[in-house]
CSV table of N, CA and C in Angstrom, one decimal:
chain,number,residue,atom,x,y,z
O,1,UNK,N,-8.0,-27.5,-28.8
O,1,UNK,CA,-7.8,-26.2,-29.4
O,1,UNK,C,-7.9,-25.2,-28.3
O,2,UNK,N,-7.1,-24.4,-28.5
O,2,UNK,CA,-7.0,-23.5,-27.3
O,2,UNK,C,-7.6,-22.3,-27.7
O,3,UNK,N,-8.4,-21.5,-27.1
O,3,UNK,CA,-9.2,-20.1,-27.2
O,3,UNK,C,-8.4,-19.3,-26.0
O,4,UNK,N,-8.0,-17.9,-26.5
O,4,UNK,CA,-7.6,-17.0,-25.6
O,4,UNK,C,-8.4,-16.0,-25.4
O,5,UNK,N,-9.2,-15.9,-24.4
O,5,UNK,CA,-10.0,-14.7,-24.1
O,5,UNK,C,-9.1,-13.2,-23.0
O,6,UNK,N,-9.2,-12.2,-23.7
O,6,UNK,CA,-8.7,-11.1,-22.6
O,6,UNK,C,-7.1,-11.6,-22.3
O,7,UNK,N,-5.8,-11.2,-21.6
O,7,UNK,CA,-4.8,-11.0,-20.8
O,7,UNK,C,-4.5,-11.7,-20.1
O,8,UNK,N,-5.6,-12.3,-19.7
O,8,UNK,CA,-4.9,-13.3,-18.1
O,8,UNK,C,-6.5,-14.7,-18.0
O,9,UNK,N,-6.7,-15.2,-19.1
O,9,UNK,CA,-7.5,-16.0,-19.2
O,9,UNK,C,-7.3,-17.3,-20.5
O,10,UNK,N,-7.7,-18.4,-20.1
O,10,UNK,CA,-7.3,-18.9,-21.4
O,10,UNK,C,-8.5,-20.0,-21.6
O,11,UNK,N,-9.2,-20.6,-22.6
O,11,UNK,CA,-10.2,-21.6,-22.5
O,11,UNK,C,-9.4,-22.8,-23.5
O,12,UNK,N,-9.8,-23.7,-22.7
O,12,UNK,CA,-9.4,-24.8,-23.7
O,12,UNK,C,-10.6,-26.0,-23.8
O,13,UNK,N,-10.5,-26.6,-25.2
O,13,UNK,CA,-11.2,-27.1,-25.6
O,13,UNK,C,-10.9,-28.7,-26.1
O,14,UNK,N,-11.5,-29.7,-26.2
O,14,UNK,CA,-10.8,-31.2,-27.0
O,14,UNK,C,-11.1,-30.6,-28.0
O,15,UNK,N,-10.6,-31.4,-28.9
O,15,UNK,CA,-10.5,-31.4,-30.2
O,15,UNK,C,-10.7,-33.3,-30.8
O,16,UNK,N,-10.9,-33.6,-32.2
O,16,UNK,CA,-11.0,-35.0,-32.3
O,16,UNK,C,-10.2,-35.7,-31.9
O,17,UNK,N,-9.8,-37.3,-31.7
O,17,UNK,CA,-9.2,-37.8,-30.9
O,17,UNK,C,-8.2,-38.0,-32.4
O,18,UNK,N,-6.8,-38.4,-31.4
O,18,UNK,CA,-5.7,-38.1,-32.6
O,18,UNK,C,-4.8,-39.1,-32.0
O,19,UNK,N,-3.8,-39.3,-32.5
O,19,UNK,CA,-2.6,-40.3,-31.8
O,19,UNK,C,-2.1,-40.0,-31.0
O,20,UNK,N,-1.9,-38.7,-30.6
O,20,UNK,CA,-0.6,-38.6,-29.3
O,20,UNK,C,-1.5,-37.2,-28.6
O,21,UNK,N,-1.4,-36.8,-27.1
O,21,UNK,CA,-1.3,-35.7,-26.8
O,21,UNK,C,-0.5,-34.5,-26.7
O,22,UNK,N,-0.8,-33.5,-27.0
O,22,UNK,CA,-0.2,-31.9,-27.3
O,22,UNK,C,-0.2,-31.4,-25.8
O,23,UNK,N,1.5,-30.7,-25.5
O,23,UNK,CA,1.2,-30.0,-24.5
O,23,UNK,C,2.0,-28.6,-24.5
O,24,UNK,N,1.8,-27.7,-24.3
O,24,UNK,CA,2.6,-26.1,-24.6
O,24,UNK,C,2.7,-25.6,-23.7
O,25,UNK,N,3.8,-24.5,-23.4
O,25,UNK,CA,4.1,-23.8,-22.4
O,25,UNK,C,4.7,-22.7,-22.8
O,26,UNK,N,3.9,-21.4,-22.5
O,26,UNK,CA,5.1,-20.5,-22.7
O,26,UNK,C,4.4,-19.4,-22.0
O,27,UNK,N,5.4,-18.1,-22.2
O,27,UNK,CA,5.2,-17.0,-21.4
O,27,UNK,C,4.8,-15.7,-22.2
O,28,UNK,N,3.7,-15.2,-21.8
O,28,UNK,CA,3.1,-14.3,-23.2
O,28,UNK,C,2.8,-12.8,-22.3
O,29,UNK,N,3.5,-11.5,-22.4
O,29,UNK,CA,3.5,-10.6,-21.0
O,29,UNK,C,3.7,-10.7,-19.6
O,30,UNK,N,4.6,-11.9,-19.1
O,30,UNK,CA,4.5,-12.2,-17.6
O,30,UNK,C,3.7,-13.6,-17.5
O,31,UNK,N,2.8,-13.5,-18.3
O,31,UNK,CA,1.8,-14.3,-17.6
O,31,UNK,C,2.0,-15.8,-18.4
O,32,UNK,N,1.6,-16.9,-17.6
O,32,UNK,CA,1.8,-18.0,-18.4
O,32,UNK,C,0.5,-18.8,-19.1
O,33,UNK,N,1.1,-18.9,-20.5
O,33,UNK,CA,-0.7,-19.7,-21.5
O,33,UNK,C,0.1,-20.8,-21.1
O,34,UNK,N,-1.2,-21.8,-21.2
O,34,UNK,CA,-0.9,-22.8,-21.5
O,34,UNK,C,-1.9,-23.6,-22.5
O,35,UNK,N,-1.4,-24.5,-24.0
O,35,UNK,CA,-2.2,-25.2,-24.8
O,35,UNK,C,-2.0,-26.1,-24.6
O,36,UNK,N,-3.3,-27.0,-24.5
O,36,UNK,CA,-3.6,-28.1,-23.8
O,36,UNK,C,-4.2,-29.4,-25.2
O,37,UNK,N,-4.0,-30.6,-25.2
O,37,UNK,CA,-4.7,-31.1,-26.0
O,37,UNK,C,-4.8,-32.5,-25.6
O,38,UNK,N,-6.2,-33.2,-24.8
O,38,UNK,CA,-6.2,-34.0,-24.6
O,38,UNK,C,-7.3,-34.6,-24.9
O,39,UNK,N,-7.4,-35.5,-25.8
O,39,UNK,CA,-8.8,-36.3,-26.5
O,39,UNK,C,-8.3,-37.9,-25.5
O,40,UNK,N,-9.9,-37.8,-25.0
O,40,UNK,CA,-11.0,-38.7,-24.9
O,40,UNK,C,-11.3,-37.8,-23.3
O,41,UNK,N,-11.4,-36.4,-23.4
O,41,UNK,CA,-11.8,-35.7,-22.4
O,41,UNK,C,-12.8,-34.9,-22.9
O,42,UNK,N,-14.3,-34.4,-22.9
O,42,UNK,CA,-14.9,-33.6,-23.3
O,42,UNK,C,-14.7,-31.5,-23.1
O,43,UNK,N,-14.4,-31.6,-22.2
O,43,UNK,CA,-13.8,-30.1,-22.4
O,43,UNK,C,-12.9,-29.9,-20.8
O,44,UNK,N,-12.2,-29.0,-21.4
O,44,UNK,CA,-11.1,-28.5,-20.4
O,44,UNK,C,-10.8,-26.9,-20.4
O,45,UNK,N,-10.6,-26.6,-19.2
O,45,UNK,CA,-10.9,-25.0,-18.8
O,45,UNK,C,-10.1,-24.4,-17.7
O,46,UNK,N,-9.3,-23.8,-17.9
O,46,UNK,CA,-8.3,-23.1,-17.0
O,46,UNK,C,-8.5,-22.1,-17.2
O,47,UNK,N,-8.5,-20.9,-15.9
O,47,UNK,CA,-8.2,-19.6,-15.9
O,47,UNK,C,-7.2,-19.0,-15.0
O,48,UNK,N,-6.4,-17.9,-15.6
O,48,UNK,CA,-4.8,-17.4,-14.8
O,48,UNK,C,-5.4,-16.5,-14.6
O,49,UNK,N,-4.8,-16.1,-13.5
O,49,UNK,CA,-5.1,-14.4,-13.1
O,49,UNK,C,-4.0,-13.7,-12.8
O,50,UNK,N,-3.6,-12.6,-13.5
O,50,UNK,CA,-2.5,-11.6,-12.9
O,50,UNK,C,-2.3,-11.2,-11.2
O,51,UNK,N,-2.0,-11.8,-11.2
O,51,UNK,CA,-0.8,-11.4,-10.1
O,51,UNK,C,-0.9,-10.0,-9.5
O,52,UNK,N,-1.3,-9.5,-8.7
O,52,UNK,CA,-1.1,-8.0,-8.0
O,52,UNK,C,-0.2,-7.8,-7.3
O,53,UNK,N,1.0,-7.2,-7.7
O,53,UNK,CA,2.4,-7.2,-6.7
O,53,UNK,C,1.9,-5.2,-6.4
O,54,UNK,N,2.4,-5.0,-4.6
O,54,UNK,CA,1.8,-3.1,-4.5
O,54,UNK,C,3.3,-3.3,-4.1
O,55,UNK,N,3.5,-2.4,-4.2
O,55,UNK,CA,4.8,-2.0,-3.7
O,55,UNK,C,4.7,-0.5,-3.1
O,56,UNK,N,4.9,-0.1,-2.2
O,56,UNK,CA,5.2,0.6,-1.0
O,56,UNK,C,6.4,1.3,-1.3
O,57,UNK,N,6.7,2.6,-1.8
O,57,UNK,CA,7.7,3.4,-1.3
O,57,UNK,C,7.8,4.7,-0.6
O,58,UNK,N,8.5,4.6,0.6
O,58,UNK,CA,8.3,6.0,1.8
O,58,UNK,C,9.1,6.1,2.0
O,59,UNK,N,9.5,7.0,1.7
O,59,UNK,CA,10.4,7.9,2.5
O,59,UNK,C,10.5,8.0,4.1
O,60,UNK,N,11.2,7.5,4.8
O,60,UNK,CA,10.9,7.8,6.2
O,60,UNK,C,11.3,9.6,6.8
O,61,UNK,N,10.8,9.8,7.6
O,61,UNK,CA,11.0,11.0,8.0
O,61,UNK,C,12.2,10.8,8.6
O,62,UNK,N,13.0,12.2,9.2
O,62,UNK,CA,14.4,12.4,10.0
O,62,UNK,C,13.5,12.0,11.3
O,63,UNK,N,14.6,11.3,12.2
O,63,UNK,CA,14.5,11.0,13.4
O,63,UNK,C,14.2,11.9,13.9
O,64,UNK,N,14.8,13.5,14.0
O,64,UNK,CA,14.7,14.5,14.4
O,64,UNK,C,13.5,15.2,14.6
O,65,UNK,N,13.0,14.9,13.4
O,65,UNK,CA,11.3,15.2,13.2
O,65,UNK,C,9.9,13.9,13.9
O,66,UNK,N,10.5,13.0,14.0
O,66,UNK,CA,9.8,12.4,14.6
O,66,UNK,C,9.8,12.3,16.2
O,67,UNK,N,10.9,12.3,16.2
O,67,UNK,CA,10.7,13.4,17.9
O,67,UNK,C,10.3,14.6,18.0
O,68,UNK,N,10.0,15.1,17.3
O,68,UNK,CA,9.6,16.6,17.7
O,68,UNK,C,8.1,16.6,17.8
O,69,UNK,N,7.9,15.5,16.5
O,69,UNK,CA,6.5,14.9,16.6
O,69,UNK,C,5.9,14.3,17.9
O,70,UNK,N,6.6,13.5,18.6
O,70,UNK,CA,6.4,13.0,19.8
O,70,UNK,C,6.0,13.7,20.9
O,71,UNK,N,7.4,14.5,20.9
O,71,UNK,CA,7.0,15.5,22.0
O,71,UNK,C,5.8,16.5,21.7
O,72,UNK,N,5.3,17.0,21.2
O,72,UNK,CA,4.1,17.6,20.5
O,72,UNK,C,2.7,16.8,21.2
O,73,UNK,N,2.9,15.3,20.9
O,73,UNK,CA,1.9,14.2,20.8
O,73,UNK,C,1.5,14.4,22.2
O,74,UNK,N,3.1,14.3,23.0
O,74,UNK,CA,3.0,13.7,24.5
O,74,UNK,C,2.3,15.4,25.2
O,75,UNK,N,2.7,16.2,24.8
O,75,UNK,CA,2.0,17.2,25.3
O,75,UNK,C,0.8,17.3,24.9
O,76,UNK,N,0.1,17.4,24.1
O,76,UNK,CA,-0.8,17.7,24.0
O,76,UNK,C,-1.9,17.1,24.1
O,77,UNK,N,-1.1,15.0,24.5
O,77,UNK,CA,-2.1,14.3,25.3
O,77,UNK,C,-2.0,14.7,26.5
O,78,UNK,N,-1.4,15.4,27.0
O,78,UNK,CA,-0.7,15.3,29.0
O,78,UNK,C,-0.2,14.1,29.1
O,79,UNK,N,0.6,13.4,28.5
O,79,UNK,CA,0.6,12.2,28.7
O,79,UNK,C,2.5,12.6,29.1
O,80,UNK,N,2.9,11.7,30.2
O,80,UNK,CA,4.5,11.7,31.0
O,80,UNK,C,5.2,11.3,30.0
O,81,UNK,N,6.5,12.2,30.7
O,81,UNK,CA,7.6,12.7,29.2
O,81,UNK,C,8.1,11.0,29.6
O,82,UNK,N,7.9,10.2,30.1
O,82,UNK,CA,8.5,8.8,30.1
O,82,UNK,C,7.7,7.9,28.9
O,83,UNK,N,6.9,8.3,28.8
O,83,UNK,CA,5.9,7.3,28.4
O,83,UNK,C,6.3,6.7,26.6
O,84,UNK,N,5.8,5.9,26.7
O,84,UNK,CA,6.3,5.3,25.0
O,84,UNK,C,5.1,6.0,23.9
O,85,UNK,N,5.8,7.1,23.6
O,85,UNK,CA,5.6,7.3,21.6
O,85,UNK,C,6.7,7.3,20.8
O,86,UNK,N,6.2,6.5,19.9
O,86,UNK,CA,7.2,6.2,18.8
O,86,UNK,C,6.8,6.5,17.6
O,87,UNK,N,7.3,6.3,16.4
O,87,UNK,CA,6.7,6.7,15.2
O,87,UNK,C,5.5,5.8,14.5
O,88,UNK,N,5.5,4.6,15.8
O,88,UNK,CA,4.2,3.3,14.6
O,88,UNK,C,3.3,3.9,15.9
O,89,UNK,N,3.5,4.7,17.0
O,89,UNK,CA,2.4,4.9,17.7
O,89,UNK,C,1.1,5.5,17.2
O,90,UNK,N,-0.4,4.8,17.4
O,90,UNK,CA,-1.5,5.4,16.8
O,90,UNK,C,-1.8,6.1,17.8
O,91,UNK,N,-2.4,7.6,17.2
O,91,UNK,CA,-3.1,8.3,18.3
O,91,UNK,C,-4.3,8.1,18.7
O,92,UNK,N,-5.3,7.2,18.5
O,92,UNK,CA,-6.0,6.6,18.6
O,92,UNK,C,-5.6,6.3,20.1
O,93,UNK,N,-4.4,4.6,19.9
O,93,UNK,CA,-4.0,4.2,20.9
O,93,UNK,C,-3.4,4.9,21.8
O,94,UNK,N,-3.2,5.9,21.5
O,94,UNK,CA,-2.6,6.8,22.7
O,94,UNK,C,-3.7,7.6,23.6
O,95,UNK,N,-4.8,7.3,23.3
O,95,UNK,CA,-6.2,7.9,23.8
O,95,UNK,C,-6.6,9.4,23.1
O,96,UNK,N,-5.7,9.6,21.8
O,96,UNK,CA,-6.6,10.8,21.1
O,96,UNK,C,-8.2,10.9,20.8
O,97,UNK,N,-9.2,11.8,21.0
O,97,UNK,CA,-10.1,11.7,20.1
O,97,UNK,C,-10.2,12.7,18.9
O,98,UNK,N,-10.9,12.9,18.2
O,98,UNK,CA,-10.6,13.6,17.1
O,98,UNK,C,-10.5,14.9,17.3
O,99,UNK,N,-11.1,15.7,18.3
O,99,UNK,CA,-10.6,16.8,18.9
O,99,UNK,C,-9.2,17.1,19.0
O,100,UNK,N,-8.8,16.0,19.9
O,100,UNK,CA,-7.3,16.1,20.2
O,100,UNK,C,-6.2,16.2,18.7
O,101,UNK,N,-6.8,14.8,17.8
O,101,UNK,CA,-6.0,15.0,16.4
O,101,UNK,C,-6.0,16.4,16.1
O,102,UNK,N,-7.2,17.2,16.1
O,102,UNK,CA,-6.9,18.6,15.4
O,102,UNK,C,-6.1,19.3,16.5
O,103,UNK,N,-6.1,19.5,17.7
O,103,UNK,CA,-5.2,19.9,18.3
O,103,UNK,C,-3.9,19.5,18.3
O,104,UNK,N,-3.3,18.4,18.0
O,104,UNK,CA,-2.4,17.7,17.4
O,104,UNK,C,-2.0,18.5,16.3
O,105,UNK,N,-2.4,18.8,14.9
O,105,UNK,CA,-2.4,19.3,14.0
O,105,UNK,C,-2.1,20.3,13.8
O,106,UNK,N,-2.8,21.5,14.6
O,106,UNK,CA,-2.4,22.4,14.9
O,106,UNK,C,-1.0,22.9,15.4
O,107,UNK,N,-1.0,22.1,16.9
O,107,UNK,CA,1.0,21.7,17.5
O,107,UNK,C,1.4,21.8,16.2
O,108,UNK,N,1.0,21.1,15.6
O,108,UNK,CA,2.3,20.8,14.7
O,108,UNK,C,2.7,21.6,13.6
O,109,UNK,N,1.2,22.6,12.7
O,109,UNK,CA,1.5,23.7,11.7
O,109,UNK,C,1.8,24.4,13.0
O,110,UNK,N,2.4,24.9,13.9
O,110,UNK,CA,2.6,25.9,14.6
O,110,UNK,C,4.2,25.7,15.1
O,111,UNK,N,4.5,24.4,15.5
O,111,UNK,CA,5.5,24.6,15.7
O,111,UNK,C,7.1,24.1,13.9
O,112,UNK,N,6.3,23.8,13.5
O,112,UNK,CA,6.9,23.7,12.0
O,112,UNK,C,7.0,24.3,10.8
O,113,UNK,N,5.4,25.8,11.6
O,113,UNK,CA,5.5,26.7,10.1
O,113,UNK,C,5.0,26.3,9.1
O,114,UNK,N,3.8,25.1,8.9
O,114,UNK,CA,3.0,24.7,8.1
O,114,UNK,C,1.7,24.9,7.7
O,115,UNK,N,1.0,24.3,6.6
O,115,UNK,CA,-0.1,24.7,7.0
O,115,UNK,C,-0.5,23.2,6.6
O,116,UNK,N,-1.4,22.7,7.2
O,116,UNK,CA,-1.6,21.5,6.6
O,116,UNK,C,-3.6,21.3,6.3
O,117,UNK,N,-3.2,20.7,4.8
O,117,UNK,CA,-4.7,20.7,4.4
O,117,UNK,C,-5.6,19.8,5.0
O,118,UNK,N,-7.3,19.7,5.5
O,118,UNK,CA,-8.2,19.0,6.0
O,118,UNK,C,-7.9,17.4,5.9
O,119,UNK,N,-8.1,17.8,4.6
O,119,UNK,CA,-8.0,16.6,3.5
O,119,UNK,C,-6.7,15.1,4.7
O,120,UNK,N,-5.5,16.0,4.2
O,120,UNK,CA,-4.0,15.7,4.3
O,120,UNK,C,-4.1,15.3,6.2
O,121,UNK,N,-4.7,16.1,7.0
O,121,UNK,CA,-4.9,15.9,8.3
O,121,UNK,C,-5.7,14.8,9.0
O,122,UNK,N,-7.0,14.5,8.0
O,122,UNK,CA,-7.8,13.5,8.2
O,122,UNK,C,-7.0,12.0,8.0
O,123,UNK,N,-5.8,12.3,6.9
O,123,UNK,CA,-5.1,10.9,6.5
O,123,UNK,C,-4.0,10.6,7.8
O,124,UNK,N,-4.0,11.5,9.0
O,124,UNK,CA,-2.8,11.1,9.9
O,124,UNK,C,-3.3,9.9,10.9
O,125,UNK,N,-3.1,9.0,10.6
O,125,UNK,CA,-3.3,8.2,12.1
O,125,UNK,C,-1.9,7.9,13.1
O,126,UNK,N,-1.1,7.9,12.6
O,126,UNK,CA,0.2,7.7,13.5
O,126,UNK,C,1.7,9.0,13.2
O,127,UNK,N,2.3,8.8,15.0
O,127,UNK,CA,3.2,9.2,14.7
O,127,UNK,C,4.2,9.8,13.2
O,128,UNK,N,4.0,8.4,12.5
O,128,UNK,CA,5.2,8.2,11.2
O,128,UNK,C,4.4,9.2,10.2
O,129,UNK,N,3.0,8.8,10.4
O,129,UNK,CA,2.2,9.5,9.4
O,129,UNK,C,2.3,10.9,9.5
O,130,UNK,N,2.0,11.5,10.5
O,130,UNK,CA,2.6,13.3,11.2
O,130,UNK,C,3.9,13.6,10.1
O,131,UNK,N,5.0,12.6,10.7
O,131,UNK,CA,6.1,13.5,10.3
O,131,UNK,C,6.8,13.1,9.0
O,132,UNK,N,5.9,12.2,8.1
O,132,UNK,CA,6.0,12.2,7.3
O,132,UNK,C,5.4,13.6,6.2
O,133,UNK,N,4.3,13.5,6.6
O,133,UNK,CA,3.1,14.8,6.0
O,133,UNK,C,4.0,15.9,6.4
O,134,UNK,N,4.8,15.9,7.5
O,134,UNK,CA,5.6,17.5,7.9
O,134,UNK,C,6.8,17.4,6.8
O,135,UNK,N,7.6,16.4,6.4
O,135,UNK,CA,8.8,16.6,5.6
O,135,UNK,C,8.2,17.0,4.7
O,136,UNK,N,7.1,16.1,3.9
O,136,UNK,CA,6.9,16.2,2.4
O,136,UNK,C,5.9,18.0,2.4
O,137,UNK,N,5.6,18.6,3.4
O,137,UNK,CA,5.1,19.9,2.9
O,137,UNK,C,6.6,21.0,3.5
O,138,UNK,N,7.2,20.5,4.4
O,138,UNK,CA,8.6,21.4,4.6
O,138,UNK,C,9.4,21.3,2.6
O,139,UNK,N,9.3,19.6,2.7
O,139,UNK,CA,10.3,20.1,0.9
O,139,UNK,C,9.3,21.1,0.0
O,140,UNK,N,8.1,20.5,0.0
O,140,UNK,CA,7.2,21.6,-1.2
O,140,UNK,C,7.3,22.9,-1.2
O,141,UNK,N,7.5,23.5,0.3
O,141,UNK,CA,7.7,24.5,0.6
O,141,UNK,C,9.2,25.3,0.2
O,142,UNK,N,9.9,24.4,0.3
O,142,UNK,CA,11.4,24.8,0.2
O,142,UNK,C,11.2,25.0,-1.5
O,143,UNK,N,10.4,24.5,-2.6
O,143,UNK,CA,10.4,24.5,-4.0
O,143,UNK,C,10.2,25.9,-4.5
């Protein structure tokens, strides 16, 4: 006999012994039950667990913005207009310390005409992350 506890759990149990074994399958919200019936077994017990699918949707910034981000980065590390920043570049890895990020930040409400919240500034670790946070307060702005 099968017990269904909660969404994504199922308990199964024997039952008396009988002539043939029971077996079920089906799909109940996504998730799969299954009833089970097997005598000369004393108890049986499975549990399912839902599945976490995250899904990720970003917007990527204009290229144009993430160069502009770069150049900002590269200056205000001193760092040579050769040098590789890209948009997965961490400022971290680029030898920022947190000083620098707020000076970073700054470059950036200054040369883009933003203002950007504490909050919002503390969440930048990379390139992509800058000029993302710049599009998405350039559109709110434009609203």
């Amino acid at each position: 006999m099968a017990a269904i506890s909660g969404a994504s759990s199922i308990s199964l149990r024997s039952t008396p012994p009988r002539s043939h074994q029971n077996l079920a399958l089906s799909r109940t919200n996504g998730l799969r039950s299954i009833s089970l019936s097997d005598y000369g077994r004393s108890s049986l017990s499975f549990g399912l667990q839902q599945l976490s699918i995250r899904l990720s949707v970003s917007c990527a910034a204009k290229p144009e913005t993430v160069e502009k981000v770069c150049t900002i980065v590269r200056k205000q590390l001193a760092l040579p207009d050769d040098s590789a920043v890209t948009g997965e570049s961490k400022f971290a890895a680029l030898g920022a310390d947190s000083l620098d990020t707020v000076e970073i930040v700054m470059g950036l409400e200054e040369e883009f005409g933003i203002s950007v919240e504490e909050d919002s500034a503390q969440s930048i670790a990379t390139v992509q992350d800058a000029a993302d946070l710049i599009e998405n307060l350039i559109e709110k702005n434009k609203a």
